[in-house]
Amino acid sequence: MNKVELAEQFISKQLPNFQCPICKSNFTEVQSGTLICVNNHSFNIAKKGSLFFLNAPVNTEYTAEMLNYRHQFLTAGFFTPMMEQVVSNLNGGLILDAGSGEGTTTKWMAQHSNGDFVGLDISKPAINIAGSGIAPVPYPLFMVGDLAHLPFADHGLDAIVNILSPANYSEFDRTLANGGVLVKVIPGNHYLQELRHLVYPNGKHATYDNSLVKNHFIEHYQDVQFSKLSYEFPLNSELFTALFNMTPLTWQARDRKDAILNTGLKKITAEFEIGVVRR
């Protein structure tokens, strides 16, 4: 099957769990590459097998070049220990990777855990990269959408994964099923600390404090259980170049890019706090 047919198969299996983001009604059918709701709003499946649920493209600061560097860095295994811990909390069903970026995390989870995975991101260039290449097995569905208007029915998701990405907790609450699980990954205070110290040896950017993000999450989900994971990831010159170019941490240091790349790093700290909420 081609990617459009694979996407149709995926959507047909999970059709009752999707919802039109325009009118909030049910989808009635998917055929000939088109998803149609009760009120005749239609969404065409692209040749890459992805869906576009926005009224118009949204410009973000993440360019295709940055996303390709991110893909290079993540496929080298930077997130693997963290992802192993994430999927240990999942139990199948329909699972949303909310803020999936260029799809590396979604594909990894689909290959290492049971369930039907959907990767959603507001960036069309990110989803274009996610849908490129040979269709992975198992096949995850990718879509361009807004976290504020998730295209899923009330309580239609068995799990939501939110990795280093913005969140919309009201929509997470609406779409997460009873008995479902929400896994949110936030950077630890020492995340990428070697790069931070190299790029910003002093000043407000020299340190990072995750308390604002963490406390906001705890305020919404008082029963969250957090665990911390920290490890070092080895770098060569190619991976360091990819790291420098993929992260917003270096955006204000572009004028010093050549000097920083010439200095380089041999390792980088990966530190995460993983919050799990069971409904």
PDB file of C-alpha atoms in Angstrom, residues 3 75 93 120 141 166 190 204 214:
ATOM      1  CA  LYS A   3       1.119   6.194   2.188  1.00  0.00           C
ATOM      2  CA  THR A  75      18.182   9.489  15.008  1.00  0.00           C
ATOM      3  CA  GLY A  93      -4.605   2.122  22.109  1.00  0.00           C
ATOM      4  CA  LEU A 120       0.835  16.221  15.593  1.00  0.00           C
ATOM      5  CA  LEU A 141      -0.151   8.935  11.242  1.00  0.00           C
ATOM      6  CA  PRO A 166       4.287  23.400  24.603  1.00  0.00           C
ATOM      7  CA  HIS A 190      21.371  20.576  33.605  1.00  0.00           C
ATOM      8  CA  LYS A 204      21.051  35.142  32.369  1.00  0.00           C
ATOM      9  CA  LYS A 214       7.224  22.110  36.182  1.00  0.00           C
TER      10      LYS A 214
END
